[in-house]
XYZ file of C-alpha atoms in Angstrom:
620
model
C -2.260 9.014 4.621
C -3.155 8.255 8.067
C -2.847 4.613 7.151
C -3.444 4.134 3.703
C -1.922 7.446 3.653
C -1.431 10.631 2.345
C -2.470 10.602 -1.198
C -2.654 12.210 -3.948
C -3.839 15.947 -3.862
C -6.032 18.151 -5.817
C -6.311 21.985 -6.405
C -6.102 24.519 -8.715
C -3.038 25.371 -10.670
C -3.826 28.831 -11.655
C -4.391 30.529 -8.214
C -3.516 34.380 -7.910
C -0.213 35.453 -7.019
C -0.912 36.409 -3.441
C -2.738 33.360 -2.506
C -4.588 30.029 -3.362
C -8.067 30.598 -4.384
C -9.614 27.466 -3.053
C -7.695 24.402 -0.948
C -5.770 21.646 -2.432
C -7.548 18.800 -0.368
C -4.596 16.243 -1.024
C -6.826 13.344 0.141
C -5.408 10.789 2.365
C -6.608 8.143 0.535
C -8.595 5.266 2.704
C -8.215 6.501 5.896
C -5.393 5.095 9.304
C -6.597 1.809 8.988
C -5.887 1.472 5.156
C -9.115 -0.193 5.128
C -12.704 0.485 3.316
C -15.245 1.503 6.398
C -17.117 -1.850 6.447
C -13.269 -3.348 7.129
C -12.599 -0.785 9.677
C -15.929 -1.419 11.500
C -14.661 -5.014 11.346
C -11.489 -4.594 13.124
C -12.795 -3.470 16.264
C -14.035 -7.129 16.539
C -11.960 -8.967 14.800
C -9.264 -8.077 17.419
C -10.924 -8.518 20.321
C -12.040 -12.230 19.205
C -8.198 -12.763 18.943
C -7.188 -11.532 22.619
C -9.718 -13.470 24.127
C -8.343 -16.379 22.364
C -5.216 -15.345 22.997
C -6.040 -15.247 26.881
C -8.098 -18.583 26.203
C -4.819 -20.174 24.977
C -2.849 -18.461 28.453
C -5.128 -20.413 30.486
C -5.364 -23.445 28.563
C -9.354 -22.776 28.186
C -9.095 -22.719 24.264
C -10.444 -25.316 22.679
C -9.072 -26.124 18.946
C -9.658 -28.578 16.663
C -6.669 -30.666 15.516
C -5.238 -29.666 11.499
C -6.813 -31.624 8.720
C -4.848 -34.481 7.409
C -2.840 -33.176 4.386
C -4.751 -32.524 1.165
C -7.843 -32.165 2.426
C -8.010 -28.524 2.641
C -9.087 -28.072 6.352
C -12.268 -28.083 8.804
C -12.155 -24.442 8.532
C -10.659 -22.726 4.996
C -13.084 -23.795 2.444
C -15.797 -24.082 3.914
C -15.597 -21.247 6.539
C -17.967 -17.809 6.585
C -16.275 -15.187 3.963
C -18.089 -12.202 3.553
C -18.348 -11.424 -0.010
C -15.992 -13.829 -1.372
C -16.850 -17.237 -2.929
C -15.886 -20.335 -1.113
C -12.651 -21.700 -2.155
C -13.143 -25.540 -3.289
C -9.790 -26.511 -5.002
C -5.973 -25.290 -4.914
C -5.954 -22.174 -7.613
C -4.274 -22.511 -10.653
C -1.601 -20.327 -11.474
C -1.900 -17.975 -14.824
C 0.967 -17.224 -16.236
C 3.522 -14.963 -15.659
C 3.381 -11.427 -17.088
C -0.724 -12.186 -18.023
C -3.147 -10.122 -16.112
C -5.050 -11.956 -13.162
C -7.830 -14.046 -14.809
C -9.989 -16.956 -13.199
C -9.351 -18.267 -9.587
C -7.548 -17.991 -6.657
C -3.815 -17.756 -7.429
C -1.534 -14.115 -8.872
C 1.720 -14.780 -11.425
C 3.477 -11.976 -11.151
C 5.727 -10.786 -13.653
C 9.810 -11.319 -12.801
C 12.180 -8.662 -11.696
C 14.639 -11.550 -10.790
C 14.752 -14.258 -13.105
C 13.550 -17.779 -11.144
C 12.561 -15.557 -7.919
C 8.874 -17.236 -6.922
C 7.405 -16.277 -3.615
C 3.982 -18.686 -2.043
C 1.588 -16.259 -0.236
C -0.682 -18.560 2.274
C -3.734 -16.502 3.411
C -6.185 -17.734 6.205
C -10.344 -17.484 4.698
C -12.200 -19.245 7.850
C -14.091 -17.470 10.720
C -16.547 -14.411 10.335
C -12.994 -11.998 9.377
C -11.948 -14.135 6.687
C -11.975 -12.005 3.544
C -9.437 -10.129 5.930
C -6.899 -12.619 5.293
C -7.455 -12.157 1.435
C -6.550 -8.680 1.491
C -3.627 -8.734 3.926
C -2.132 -11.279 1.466
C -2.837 -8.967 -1.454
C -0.562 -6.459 0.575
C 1.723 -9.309 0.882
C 1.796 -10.728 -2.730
C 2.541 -7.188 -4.336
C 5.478 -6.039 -2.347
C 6.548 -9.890 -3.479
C 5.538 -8.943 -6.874
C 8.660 -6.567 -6.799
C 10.951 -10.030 -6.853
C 9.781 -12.200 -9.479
C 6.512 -14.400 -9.505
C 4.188 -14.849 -7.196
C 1.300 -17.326 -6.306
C -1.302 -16.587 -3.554
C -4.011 -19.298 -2.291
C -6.029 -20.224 1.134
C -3.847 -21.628 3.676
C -6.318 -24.420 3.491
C -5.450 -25.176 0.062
C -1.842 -25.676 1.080
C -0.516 -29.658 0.129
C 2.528 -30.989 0.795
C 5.772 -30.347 -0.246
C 4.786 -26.842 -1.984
C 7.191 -24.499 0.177
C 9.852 -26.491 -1.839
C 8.773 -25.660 -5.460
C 8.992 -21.669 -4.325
C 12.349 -19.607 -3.431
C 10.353 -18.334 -0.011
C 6.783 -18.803 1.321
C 4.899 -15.842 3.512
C 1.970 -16.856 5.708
C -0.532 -14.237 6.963
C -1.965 -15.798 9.719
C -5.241 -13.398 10.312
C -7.761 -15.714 11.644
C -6.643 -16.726 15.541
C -8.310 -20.202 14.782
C -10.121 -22.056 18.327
C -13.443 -22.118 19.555
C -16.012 -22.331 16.831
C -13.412 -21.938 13.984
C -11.473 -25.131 13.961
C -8.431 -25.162 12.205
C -7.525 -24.520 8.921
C -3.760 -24.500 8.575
C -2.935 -28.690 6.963
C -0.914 -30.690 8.740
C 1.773 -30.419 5.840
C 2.093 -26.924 6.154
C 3.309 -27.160 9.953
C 5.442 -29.790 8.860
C 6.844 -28.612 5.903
C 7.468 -25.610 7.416
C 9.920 -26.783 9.764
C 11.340 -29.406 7.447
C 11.992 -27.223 4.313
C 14.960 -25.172 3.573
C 13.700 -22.569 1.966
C 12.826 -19.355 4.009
C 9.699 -19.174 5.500
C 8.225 -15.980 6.718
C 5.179 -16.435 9.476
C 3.494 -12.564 10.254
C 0.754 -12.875 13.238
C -1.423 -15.717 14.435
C -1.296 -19.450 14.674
C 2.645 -20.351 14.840
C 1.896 -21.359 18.372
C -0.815 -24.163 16.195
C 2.916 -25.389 14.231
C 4.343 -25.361 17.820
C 2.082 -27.965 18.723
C 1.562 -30.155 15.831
C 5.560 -30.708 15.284
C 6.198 -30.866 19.158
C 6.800 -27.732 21.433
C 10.208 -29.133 22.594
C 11.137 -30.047 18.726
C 9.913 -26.329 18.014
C 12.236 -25.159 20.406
C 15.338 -27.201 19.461
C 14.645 -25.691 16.235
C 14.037 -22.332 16.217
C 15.644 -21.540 19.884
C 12.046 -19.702 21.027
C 8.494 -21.407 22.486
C 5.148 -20.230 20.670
C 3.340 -22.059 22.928
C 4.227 -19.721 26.006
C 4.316 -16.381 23.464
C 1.203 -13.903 24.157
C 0.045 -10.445 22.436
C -0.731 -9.384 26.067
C 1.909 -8.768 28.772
C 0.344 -7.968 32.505
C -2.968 -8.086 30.798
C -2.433 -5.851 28.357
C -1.142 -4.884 24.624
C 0.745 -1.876 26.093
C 0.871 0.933 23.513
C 3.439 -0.099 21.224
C 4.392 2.802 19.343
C 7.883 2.534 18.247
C 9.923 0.140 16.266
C 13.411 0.052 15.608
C 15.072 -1.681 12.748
C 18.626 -0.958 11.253
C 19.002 1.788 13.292
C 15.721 3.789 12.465
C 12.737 4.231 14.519
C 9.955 3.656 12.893
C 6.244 4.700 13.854
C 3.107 2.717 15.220
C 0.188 4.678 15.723
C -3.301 2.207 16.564
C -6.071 3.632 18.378
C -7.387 2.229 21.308
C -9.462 -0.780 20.952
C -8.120 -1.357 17.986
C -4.812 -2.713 18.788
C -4.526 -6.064 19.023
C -0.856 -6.320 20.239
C 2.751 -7.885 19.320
C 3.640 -11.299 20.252
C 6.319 -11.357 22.503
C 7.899 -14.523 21.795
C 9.383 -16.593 24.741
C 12.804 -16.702 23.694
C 15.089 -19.424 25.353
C 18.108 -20.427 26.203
C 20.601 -23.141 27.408
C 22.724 -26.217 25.651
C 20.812 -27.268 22.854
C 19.068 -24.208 21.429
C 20.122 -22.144 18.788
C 20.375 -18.601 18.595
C 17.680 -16.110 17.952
C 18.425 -13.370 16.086
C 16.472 -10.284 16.977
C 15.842 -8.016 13.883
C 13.155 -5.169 15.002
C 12.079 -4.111 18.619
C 8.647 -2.865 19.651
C 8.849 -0.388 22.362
C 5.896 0.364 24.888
C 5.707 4.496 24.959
C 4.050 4.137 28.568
C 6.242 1.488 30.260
C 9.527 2.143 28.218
C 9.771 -2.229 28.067
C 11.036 -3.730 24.762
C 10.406 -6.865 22.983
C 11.316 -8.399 19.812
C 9.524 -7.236 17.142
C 10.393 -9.644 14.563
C 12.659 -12.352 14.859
C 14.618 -14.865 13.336
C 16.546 -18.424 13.314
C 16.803 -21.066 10.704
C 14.523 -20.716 8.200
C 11.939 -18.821 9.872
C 11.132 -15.338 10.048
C 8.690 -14.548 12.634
C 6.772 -11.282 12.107
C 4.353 -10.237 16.052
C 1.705 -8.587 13.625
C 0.189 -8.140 10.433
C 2.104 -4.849 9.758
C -0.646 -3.784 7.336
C -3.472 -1.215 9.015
C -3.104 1.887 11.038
C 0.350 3.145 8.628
C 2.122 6.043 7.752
C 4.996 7.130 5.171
C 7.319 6.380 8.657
C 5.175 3.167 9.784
C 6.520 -0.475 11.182
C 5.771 -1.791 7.759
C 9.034 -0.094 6.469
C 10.571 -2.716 8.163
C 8.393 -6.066 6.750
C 9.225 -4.525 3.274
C 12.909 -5.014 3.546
C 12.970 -8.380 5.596
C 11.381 -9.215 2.224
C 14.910 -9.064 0.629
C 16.293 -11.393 2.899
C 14.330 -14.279 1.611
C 13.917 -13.375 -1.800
C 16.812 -11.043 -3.024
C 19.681 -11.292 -0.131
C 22.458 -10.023 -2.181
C 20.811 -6.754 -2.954
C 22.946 -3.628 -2.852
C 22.437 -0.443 -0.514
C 20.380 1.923 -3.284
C 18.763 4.714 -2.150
C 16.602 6.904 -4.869
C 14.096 9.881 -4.806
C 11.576 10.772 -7.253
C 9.564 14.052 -7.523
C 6.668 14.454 -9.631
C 5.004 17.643 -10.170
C 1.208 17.507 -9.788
C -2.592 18.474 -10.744
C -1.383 20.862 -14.197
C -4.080 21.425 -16.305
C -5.060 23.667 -19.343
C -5.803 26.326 -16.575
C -2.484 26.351 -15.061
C 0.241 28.843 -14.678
C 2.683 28.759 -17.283
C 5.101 30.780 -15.796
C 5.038 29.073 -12.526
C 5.812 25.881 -14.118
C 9.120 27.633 -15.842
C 10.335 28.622 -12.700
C 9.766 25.288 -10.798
C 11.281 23.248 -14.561
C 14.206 25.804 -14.228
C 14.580 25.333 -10.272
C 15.026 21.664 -10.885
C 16.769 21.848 -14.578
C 19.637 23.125 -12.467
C 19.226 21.096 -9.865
C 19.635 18.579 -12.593
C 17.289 16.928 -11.113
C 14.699 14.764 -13.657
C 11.241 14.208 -13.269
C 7.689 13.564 -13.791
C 4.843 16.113 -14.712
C 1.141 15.392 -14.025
C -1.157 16.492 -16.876
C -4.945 16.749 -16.841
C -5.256 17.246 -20.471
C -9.374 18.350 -20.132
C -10.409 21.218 -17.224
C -13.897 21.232 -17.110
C -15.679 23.362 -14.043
C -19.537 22.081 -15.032
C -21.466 24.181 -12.777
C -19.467 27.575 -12.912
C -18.127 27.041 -9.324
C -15.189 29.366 -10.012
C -15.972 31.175 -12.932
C -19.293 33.107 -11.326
C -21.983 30.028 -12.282
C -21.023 29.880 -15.624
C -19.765 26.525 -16.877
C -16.142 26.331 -18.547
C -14.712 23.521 -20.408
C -10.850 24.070 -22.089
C -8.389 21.476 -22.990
C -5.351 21.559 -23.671
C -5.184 22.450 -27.465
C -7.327 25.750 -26.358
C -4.112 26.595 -24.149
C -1.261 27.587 -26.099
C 0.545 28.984 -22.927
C 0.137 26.262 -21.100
C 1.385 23.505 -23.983
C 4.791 25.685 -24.475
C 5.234 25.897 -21.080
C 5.158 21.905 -21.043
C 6.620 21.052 -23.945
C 10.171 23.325 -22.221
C 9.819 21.622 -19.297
C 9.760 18.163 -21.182
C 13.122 19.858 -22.852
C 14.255 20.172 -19.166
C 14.401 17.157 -17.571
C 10.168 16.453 -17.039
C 9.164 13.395 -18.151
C 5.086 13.652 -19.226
C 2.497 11.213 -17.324
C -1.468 11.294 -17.692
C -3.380 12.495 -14.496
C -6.729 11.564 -15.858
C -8.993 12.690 -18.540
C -11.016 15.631 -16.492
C -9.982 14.921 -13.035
C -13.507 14.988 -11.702
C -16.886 13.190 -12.244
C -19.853 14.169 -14.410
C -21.931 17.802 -13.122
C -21.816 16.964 -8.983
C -20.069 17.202 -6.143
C -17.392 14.562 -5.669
C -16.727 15.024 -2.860
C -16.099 18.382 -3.196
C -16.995 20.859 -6.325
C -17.384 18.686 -9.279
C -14.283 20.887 -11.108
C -10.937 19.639 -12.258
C -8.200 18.707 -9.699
C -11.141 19.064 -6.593
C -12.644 15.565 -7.307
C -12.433 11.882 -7.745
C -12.685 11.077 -11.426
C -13.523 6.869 -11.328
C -14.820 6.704 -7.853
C -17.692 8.300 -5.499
C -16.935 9.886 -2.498
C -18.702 12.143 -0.003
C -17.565 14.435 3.077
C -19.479 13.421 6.462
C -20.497 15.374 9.089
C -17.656 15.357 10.874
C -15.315 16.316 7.721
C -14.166 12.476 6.800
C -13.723 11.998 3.125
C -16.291 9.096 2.798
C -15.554 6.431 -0.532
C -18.850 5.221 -1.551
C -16.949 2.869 -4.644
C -16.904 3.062 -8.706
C -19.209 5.083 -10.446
C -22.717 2.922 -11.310
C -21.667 3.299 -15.019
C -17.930 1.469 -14.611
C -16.812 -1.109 -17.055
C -14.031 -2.036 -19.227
C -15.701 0.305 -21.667
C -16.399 3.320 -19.429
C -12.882 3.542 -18.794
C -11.130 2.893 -21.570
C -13.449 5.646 -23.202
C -12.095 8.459 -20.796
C -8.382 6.835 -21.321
C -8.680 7.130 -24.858
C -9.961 10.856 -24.621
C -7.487 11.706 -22.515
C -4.929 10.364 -25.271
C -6.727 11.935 -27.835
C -6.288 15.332 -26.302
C -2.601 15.442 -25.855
C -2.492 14.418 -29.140
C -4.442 17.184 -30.222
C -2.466 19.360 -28.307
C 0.917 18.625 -30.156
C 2.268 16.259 -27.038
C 3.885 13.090 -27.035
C 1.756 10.104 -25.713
C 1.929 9.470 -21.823
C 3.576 6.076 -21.009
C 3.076 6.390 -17.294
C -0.178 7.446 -15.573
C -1.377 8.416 -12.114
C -5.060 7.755 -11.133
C -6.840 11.157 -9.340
C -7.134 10.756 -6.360
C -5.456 7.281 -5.965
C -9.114 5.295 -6.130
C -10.201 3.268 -8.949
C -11.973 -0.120 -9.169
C -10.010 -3.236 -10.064
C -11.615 -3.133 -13.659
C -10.344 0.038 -14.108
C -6.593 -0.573 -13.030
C -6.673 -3.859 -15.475
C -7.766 -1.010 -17.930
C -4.964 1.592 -17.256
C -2.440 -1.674 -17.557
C -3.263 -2.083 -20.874
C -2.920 1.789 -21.852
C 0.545 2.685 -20.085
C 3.564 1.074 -19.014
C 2.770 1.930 -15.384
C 0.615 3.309 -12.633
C 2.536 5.917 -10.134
C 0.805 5.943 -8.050
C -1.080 4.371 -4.352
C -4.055 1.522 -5.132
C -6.695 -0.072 -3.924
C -7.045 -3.798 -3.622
C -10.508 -5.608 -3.299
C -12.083 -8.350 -1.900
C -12.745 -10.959 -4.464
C -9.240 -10.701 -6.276
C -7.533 -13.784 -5.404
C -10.210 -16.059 -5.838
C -11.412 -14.194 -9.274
C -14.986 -13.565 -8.284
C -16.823 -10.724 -8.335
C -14.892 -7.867 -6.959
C -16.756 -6.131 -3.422
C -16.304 -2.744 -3.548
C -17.210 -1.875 -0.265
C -14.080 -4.661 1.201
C -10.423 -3.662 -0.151
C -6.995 -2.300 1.232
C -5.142 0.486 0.118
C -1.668 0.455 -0.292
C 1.624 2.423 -1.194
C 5.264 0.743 -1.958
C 8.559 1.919 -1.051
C 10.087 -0.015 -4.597
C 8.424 -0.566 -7.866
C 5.986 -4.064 -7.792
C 3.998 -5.856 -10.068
C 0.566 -6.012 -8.685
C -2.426 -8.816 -8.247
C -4.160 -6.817 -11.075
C -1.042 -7.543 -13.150
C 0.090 -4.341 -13.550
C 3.020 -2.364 -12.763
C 3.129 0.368 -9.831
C 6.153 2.298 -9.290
C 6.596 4.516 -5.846
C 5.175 7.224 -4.102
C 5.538 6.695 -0.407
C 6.038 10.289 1.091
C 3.165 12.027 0.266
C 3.017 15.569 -0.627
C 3.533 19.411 1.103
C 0.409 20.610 2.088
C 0.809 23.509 4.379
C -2.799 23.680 5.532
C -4.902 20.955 7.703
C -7.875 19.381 5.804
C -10.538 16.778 6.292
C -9.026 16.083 9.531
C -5.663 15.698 8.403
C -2.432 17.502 9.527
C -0.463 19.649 7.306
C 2.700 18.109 6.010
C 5.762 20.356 5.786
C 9.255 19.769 4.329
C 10.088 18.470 7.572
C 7.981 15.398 7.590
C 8.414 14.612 4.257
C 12.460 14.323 4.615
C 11.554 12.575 8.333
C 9.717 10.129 6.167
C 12.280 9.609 3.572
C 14.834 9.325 6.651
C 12.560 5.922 7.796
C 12.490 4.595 4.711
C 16.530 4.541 4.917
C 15.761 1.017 6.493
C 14.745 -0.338 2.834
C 17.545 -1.411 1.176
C 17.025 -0.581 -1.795
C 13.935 2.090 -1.938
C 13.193 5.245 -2.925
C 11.721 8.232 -1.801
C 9.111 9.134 -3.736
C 7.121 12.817 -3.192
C 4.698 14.863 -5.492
C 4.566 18.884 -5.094
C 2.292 21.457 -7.023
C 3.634 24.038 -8.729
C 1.225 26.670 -6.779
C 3.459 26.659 -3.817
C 6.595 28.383 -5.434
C 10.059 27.001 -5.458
C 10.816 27.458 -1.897
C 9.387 24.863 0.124
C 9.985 22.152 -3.298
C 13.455 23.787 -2.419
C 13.911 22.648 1.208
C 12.020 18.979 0.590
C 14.877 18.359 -1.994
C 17.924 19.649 0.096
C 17.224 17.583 2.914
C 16.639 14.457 0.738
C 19.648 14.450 -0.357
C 21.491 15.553 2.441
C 20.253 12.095 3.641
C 22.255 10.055 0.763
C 19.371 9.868 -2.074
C 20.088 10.530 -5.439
C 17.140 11.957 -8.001
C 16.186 9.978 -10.501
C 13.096 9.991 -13.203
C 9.953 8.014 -13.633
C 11.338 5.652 -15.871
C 14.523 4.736 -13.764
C 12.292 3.285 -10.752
C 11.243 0.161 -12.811
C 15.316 -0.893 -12.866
């Protein structure tokens, strides 16, 4: 996925021997800017209202409001334009732990580390608000993979609260000035020097704690000057393309126009001021100049951008998910697992091309998971000359003994669906198993973009848990254990649906979507969300549990204007996400393509120091 990345793919399993007989269009999920359309139209603007803040604040032209007095919730949070989210009124009130997210505005997530509690702080004011809700979804479920987790409005923040949690993160999206006054309390700025507990600040507004604790006390304290720290340098972003953290270089790819630059943070020096330490560098591909990336002293962690649009399986945001660790889980040991999961088999597939690929990796002794659409239906005919063809998995005896020896091998079975595709139309592509989305609506443009239009008109609790409970009802029929685990098609479902799937199966394996409307607990939008992909199992703001998949998949053939992706840059991608401490490499492959290239993906991922492991293992 381009930014929300490669996802999951689609195709046939029971193509002839010489060749494929139609493509696998492993869709990329919501596009480079891991955004819904209406969020990518929005970015465009939203960053250049922050440069000409930024330039604003340069030349002393920007005019802000002063912070509420504590309590009070700010000028700006509650009562500032969101689009499609409710005003928030009141601090949110916590549900508890392990309970799926229910009323407003904050997410308990369950524990991986007993007493581990992270506060997310999210900016809502100005016309970009519901932004800041779903960069601090992105926030709160890589958090989710440490213990508990609370998210609410920045505006909502009182004092003394970075004290009752192990870390806070603030994602400070909304450049407040001009017409937005703002939002961020009084207490926060305070408390946020004052407290002990790490603090982790990604984008906008520390130059707004600068000033209300005192630029030179700022600077005694954290050794750096917000107040003379800019995005632009010469009157420009640059093009920032590189980052390098641990050792690896990781990738930033944002178009033109829509990069809205690092801070480069005015470090300084001299009797008096303690020592920064540097912890990533941003590199400018056209000048060859570097600047701190993210940095550290005391308490704080500064992050120079929200690391969350315009990714890839090699992106920056690598290195924001393990500066995670150092706040929440510092004495974490180096663990580096893969996972391969074999994908989109259905009652059509080949049963003797999944022997060869369960006895390539039975001795590789390698474990793993298997992907089942237990129902291929092809409504129309498309590939079986216009006659429609439903078969499931009890009318394919072949196929059933073919999985049941690869479950005696090593494969671990996980749902893929019920059909794999929706009702008797094109979505996008055929309306036949493996081709489509099965619980959202998409289309192909004119200019060969996957398009998501959102959930089906009919979704509900019920309409999903219907097709769940078929799809149980066929492996059953078929003589097959029940799936635990379960992968949505085509990574897109609505946030009813995902509650749905966590009360069916252990976990999702899978890449989500996150939508507007969440945190607060109103009424989801379905045209506002984020898509995301982890490099280490999380518990999510739907409640559920996600484990890995953060390489993608081979595809040897371009699609939808997307690049092929060969061994090559799936081990290059599992070489950048080295710089986790402890993450995995997660992959899916289709038994279509033959041993060979699944051959080469797994060689070089373990020539890199990853050991194989199955489904089950990445929630430990």
């Amino acid at each position: 996925m381009g930014g929300f990345a490669i996802s999951e793919g689609a195709g046939a399993a029971d193509a002839p021997a010489d060749s494929r007989f139609r493509p696998s269009h492993a869709l990329q999920g919501t596009g480079p800017a891991a955004l819904s359309g209406a969020g990518v139209k929005d970015l465009k603007a939203w960053e250049a209202a922050r440069l000409s803040n930024d330039r604003l604040r340069r030349s002393g032209k920007l005019v802000l409001r002063p912070p509420a007095p504590s309590g009070t919730g700010g000028t700006g949070g509650a009562t500032g334009v969101r689009q499609a989210v409710a005003p928030v009124t009141a601090a949110p009130t916590a549900v508890p732990a392990l309970a799926p997210l229910q009323g407003p505005a904050a997410v308990r997530q369950a524990a991986v580390a007993a007493g581990t509690s992270t506060l997310v702080l999210y900016d809502t004011a100005g016309p970009y608000g519901y932004l800041g809700e779903l960069y601090a979804m992105a926030a709160a479920n890589l958090a989710g993979h440490f213990g508990t987790v609370t998210a609410k409005p920045v505006s909502a923040y009182t004092a003394g609260l970075v004290n009752q949690y192990t870390a806070t993160v603030y994602m400070g999206s909304t450049y407040y000035g001009g017409t937005v006054p703002d939002a961020v309390p009084a207490a926060f700025y305070q408390d946020a020097l004052a407290t002990t507990h790490p603090v982790t600040w990604v984008g906008d507004n520390i130059w707004g704690m600068a000033n209300a604790v005192g630029v030179e006390t700022f600077k005694q304290h954290y050794g750096w000057d917000p107040a003379n720290s800019f995005f632009e340098s010469g009157g420009t972003v640059g093009n920032i393309t590189r980052v390098d953290y641990k050792g690896r270089q990781l990738t930033r790819k944002i178009p033109a126009g829509f990069d809205g630059g690092v801070l480069h943070p005015a470090l300084v020096t001299g009797p008096g001021y303690p020592q920064v330490t540097q912890l990533a560098q941003a590199t400018d591909a056209n000048s060859g100049a570097t600047s701190p990336w993210a940095i550290r002293s005391g308490n704080l962690t500064y992050v120079g951008e929200i690391p969350f649009t315009y990714i890839s399986e090699s992106d920056r945001v690598i290195a924001f998910e393990d500066l995670l660790f150092d706040g929440l889980a510092p004495a974490t040991a180096e663990r580096h697992r893969a996972f391969v999961r074999l994908e989109d088999i259905s009652p059509k597939a080949d049963a003797n091309q999944l022997r060869q690929v369960a006895d390539y990796l039975s001795a590789e002794k390698i474990p793993y998971g298997i992907n089942v659409i237990p129902v291929y239906t092809d409504p129309k005919g498309v590939y079986n000359n216009g006659r429609p063809e439903t078969v499931t998995l009890a009318q394919s005896p072949q196929v059933v003994s073919a999985l049941k020896y690869m479950l005696a091998h090593g494969a671990v079975l996980m749902d893929h669906g019920y059909t794999h595709q929706y009702s008797n139309v094109n979505n996008p592509y055929s309306g036949v198993t493996g081709d489509d989305f099965e619980f959202f609506r998409a289309h192909v443009d004119a200019a060969d973009n996957v398009i998501y239009d959102g959930p089906p008109a009919e979704d509900s609790t019920l309409w999903a848990q219907t097709r769940v409970t078929s799809a149980l009802a066929a492996f059953t029929a078929a003589g097959l254990p029940k799936p635990t685990l379960w992968t949505t098609p085509h990574y897109a479902a609505s946030g009813t649906d995902y509650r749905v799937l966590g009360q069916n199966f252990s976990a999702r394996l899978e890449r989500s979507l996150y939508f507007a409307g969440t945190l607060p607990g109103t009424t989801a939008n379905a045209g506002r969300y984020i898509g995301q992909f982890f490099p280490y199992a999380v518990k999510d703001v739907y409640g559920t549990t996600v484990l890995p998949e953060n390489l993608g998949n081979y595809e040897p053939e371009a699609y939808n204007n997307h690049p092929a992706r060969l061994p090559a840059d799936l081990v290059a991608s599992a070489k950048a996400n080295l710089a986790v401490r402890d993450g995995v490499a997660s992959f899916f492959y289709h038994p279509y393509y033959g041993t060979a290239p699944l051959k080469e993906t797994v060689d070089g991922i373990r020539a890199l120091g990853y050991t194989f492991v199955g489904p089950t293992d990445l929630n430990q």
